[in-house]
GROMACS .gro file of C-alpha atoms in nm:
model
  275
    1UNK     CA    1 -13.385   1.334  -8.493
    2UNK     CA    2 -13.312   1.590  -8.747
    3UNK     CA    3 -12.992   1.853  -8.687
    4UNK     CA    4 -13.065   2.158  -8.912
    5UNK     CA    5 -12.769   2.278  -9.119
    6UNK     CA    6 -12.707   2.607  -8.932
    7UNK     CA    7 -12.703   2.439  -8.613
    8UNK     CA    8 -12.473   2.144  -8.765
    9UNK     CA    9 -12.238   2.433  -8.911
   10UNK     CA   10 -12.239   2.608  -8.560
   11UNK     CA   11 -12.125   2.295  -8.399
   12UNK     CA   12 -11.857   2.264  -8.577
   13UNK     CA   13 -11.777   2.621  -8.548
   14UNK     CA   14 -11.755   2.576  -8.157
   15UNK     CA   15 -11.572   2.284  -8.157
   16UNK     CA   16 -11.317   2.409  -8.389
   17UNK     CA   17 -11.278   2.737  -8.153
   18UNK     CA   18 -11.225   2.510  -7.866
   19UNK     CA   19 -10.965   2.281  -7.992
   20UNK     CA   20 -10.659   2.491  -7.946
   21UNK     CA   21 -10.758   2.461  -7.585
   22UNK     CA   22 -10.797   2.123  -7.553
   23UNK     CA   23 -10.561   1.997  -7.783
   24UNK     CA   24 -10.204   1.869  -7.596
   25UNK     CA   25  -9.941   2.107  -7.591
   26UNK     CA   26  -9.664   2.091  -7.843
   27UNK     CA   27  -9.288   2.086  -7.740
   28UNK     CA   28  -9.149   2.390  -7.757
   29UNK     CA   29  -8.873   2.501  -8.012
   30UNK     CA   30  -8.601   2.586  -7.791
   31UNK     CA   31  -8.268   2.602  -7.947
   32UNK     CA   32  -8.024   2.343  -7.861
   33UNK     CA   33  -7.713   2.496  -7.775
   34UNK     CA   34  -7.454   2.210  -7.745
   35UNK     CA   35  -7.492   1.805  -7.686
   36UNK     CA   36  -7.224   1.549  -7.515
   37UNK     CA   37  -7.186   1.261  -7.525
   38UNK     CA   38  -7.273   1.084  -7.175
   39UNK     CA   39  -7.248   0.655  -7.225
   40UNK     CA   40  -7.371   0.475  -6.951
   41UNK     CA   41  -7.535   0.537  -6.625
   42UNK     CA   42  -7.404   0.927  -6.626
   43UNK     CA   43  -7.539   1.145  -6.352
   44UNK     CA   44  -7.607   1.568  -6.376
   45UNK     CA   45  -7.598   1.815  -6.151
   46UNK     CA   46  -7.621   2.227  -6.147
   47UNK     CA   47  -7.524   2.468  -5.890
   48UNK     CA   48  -7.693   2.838  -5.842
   49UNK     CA   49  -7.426   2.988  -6.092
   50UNK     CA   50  -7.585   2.780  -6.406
   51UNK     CA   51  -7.261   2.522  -6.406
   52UNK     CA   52  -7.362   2.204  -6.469
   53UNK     CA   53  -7.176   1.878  -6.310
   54UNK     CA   54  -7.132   1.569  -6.518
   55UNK     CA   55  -7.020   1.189  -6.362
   56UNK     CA   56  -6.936   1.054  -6.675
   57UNK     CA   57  -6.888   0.684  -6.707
   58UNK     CA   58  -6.538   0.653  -6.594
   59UNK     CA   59  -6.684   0.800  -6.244
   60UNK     CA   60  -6.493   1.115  -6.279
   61UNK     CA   61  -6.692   1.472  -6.228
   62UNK     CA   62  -6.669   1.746  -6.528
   63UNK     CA   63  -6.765   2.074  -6.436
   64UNK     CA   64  -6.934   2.233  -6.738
   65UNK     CA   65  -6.951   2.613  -6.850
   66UNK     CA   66  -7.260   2.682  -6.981
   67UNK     CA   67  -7.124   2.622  -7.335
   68UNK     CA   68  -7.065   2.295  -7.247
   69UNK     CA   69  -6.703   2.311  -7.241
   70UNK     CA   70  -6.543   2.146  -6.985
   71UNK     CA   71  -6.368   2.400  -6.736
   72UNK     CA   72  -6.249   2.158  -6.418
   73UNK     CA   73  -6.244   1.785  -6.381
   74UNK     CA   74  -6.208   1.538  -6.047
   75UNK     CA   75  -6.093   1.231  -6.109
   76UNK     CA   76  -6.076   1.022  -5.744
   77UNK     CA   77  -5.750   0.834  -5.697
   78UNK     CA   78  -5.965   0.523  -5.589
   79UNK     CA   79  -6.230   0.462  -5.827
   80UNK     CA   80  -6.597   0.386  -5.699
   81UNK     CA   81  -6.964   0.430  -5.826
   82UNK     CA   82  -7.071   0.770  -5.810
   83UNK     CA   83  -7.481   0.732  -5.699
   84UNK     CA   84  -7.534   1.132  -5.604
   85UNK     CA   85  -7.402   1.440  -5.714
   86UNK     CA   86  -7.507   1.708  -5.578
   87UNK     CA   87  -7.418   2.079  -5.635
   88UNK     CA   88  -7.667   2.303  -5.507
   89UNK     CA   89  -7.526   2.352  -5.204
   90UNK     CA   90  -7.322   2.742  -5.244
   91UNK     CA   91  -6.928   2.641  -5.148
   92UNK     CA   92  -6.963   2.269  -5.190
   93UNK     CA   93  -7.038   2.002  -5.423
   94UNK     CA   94  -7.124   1.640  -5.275
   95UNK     CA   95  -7.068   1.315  -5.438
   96UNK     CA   96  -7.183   0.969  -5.260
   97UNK     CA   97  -7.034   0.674  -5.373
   98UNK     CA   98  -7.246   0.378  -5.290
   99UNK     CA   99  -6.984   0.106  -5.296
  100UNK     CA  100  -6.744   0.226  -5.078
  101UNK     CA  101  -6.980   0.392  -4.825
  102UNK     CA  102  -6.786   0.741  -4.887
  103UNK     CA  103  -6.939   1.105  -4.970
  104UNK     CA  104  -6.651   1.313  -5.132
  105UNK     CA  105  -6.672   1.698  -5.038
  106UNK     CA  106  -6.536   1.915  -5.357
  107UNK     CA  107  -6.502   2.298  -5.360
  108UNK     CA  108  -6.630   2.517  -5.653
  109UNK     CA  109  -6.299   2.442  -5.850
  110UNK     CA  110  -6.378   2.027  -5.779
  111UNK     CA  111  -6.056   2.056  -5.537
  112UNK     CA  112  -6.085   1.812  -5.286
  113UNK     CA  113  -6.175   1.917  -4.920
  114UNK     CA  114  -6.269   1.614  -4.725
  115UNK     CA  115  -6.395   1.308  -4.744
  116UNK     CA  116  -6.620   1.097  -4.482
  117UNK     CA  117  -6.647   0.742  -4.432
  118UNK     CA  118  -7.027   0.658  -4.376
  119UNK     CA  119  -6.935   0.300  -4.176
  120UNK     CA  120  -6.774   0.527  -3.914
  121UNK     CA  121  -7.157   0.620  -3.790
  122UNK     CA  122  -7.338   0.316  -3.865
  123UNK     CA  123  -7.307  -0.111  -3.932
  124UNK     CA  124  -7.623  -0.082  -4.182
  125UNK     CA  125  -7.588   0.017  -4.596
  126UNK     CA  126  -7.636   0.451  -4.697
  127UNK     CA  127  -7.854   0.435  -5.034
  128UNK     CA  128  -7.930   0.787  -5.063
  129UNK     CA  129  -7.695   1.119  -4.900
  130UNK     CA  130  -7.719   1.431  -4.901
  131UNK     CA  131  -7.564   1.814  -4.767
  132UNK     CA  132  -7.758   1.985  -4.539
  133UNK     CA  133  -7.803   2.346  -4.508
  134UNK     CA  134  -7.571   2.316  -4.186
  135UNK     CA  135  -7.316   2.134  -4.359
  136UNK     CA  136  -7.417   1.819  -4.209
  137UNK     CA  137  -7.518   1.563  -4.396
  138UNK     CA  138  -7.892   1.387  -4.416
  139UNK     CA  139  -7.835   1.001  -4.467
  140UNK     CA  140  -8.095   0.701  -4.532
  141UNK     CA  141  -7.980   0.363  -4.360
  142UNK     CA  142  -8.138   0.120  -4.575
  143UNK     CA  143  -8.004  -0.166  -4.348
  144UNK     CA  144  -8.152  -0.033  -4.026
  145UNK     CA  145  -8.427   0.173  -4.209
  146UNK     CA  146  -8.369   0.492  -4.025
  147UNK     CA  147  -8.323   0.854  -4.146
  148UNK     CA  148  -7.969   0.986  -4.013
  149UNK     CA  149  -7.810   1.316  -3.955
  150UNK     CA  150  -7.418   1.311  -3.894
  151UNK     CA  151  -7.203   1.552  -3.769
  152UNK     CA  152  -6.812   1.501  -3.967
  153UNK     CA  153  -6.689   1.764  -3.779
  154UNK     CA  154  -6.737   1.600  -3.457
  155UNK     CA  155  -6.752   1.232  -3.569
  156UNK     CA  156  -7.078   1.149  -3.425
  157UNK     CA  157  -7.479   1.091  -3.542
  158UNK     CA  158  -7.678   1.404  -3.423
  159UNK     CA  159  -8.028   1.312  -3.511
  160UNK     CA  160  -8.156   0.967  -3.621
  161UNK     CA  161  -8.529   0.901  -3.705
  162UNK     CA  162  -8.708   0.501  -3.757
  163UNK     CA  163  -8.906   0.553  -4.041
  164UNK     CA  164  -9.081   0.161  -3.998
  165UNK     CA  165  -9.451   0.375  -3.905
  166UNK     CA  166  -9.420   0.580  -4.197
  167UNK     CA  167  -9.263   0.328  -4.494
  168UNK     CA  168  -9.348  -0.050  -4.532
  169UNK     CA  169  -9.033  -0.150  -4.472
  170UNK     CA  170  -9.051  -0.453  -4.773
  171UNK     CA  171  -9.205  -0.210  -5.088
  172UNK     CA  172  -8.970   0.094  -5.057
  173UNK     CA  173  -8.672   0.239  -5.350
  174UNK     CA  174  -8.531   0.522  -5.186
  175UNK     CA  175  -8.350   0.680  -5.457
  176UNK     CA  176  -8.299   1.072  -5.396
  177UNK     CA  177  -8.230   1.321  -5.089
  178UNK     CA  178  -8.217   1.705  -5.129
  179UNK     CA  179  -8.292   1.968  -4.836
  180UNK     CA  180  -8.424   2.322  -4.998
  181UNK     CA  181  -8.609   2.572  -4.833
  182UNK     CA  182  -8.555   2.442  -4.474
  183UNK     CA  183  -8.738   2.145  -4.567
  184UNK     CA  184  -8.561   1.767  -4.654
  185UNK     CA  185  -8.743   1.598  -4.953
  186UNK     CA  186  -8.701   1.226  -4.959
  187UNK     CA  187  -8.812   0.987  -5.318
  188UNK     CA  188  -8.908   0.692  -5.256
  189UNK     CA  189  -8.983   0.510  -5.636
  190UNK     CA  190  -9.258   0.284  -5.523
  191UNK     CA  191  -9.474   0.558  -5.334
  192UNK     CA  192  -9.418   0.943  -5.359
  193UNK     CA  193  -9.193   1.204  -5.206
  194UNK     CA  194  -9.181   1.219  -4.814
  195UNK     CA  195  -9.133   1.544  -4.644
  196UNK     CA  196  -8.969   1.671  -4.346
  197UNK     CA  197  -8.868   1.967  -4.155
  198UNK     CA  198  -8.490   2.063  -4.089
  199UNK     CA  199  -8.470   1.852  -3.784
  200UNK     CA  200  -8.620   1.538  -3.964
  201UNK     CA  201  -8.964   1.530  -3.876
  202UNK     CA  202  -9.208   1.401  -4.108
  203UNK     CA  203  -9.493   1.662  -4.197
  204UNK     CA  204  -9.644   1.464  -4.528
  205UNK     CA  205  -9.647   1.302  -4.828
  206UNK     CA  206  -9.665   1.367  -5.202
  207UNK     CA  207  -9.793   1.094  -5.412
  208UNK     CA  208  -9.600   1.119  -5.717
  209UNK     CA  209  -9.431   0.735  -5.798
  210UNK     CA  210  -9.213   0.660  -6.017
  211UNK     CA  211  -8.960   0.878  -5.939
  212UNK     CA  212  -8.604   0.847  -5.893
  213UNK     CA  213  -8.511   1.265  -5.907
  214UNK     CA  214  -8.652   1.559  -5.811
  215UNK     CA  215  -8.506   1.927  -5.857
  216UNK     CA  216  -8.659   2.278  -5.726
  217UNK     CA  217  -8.659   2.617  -5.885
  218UNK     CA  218  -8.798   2.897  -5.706
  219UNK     CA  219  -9.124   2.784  -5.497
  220UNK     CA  220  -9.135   2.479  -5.725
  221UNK     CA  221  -9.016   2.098  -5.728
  222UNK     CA  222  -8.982   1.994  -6.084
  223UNK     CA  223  -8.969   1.596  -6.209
  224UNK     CA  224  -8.956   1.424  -6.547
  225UNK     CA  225  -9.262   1.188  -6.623
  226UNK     CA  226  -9.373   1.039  -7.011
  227UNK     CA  227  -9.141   1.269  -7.159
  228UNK     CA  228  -9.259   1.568  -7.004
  229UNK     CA  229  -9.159   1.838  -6.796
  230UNK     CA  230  -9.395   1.898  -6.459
  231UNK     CA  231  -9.378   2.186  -6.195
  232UNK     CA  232  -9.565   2.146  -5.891
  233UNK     CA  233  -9.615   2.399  -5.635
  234UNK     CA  234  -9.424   2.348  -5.329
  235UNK     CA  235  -9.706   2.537  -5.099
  236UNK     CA  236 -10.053   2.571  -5.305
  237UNK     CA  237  -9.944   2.193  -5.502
  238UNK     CA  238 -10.094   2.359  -5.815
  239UNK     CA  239  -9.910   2.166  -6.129
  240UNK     CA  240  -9.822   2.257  -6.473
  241UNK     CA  241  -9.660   2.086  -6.727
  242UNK     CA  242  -9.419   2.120  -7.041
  243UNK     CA  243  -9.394   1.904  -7.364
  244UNK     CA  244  -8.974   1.836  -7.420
  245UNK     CA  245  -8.844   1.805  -7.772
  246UNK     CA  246  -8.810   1.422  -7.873
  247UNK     CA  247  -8.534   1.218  -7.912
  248UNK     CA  248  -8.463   0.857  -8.002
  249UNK     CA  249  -8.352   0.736  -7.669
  250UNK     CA  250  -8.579   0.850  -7.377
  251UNK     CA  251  -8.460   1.129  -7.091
  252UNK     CA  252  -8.393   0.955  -6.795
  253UNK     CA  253  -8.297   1.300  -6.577
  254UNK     CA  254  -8.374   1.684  -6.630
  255UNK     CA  255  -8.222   2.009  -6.441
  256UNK     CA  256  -8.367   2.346  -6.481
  257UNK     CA  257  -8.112   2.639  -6.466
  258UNK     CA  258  -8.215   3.000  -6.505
  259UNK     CA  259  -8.181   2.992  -6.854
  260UNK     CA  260  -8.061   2.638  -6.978
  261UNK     CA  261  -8.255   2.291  -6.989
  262UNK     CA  262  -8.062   2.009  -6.955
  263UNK     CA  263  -8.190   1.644  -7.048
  264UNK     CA  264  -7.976   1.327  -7.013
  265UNK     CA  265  -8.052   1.043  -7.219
  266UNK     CA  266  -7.861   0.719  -7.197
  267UNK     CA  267  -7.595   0.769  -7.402
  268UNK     CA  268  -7.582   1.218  -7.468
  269UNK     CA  269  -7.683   1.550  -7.297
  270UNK     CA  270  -7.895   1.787  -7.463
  271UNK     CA  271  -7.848   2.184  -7.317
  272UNK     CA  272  -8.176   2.363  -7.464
  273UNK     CA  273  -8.175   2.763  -7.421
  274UNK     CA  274  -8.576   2.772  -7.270
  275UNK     CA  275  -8.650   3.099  -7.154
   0.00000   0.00000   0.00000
């Protein structure tokens, strides 16, 4: 079958109009305003002022300015592996140490407030902690495969919650807890993100694997996936995605602050200026 010139030439003429559209979008050129160094298994944090919160490899917490000087530091008298920090919260900052079954509550200046001892409200292992809203604090029992919420101020579990009808209990990585918008948000690596209310009733699930970190700006969660950033609608689920700039080593977290973008690669953290 014969193609005419004029028709050939106004194919081409389409296509070329149409592949700005569906070409892939490029990263965006956002200036880099300062990098660190962060060796080993480092772990990030932000709060709602735009400081940032950096467990550095000797397990102590730097709070960052958003120059990336550091402005306070907390370094525990007994050492232990930080596996959460978590800042979000308005007057305190959470870290959970794994090994020693502890969550260390900081203040805004990382001054020490309290500490509580997770084996004083169950015999099982805590893999994943978090503040609530209420200034309780949301707990998964790996051990006895429940969903916990304890009380420190009176010593005692005030809501507890099997979770063997919702997870198999032999293919499951939780990883990450975080309660926002009256709503608790639970990653589990092998399967999605589980959601409950504030009391800790399930309501669904979002199939996103592969996760081990999930943040929220606005109405939106936000996760890193093949070296992109995507934002997915906490209410209508629509998604949307954002190229990163490239480095050698690949980003194995991302926050999003009100202005800065912070990615943390194995061994440095980039702040970007995006918006």
């Amino acid at each position: 079958m014969k193609i005419s010139l004029p028709k050939l030439f106004l194919g081409f003429l389409v296509l070329s109009m149409l592949c700005p559209f569906l070409a892939k979008s490029q990263a965006p050129n956002w200036p880099l305003l300062f990098q660190l160094p962060a060796k080993g298994k480092s772990l990030l944090s932000i709060d709602r002022f735009g400081r940032s919160y950096l467990a550095n490899g000797r397990q102590n917490i730097l709070q960052l300015d958003t120059l990336g000087k550091v402005v306070n530091t907390f370094s525990p008298p007994v050492q232990g592996r930080v596996a959460m920090v978590e800042a979000w919260s308005p007057a305190k900052i959470s870290v959970f140490y794994d090994d020693r079954q502890r969550v260390q509550l900081l203040d805004r200046f990382l001054t020490p407030l309290a500490i509580a001892d997770l084996r004083e409200y169950t015999d099982g292992t805590i893999t994943a902690a978090t503040l609530a809203a209420d200034d309780r604090l949301w707990l998964f029992d790996e051990t006895t495969f429940r969903l916990l919420k304890i009380d420190t101020r009176v010593n005692q579990a005030v809501f507890e919650n099997p979770l063997e009808l919702l997870l198999d209990r032999r293919q499951h990585d939780i990883t990450f807890l975080r309660e926002y918008q009256s709503k608790l948000y639970m990653v589990d690596r092998l399967s999605g993100i589980y959601v409950f209310d504030n009391m800790g009733n399930y309501q669904k699930k979002l199939p996103i694997p592969n996760l081990t970190y999930v943040g929220f700006v606005g109405d939106e969660l936000y996760y890193l996936a093949n070296n992109e950033l995507y934002f997915q609608h906490l209410y209508t689920l629509q998604t949307r995605t954002i190229s990163l700039p490239t480095q050698p080593l690949p980003y194995r977290q991302i926050l999003v602050g009100d202005k800065l973008l912070y990615l943390l690669t194995n061994d440095t953290l980039f702040a970007y200026r995006w918006r």
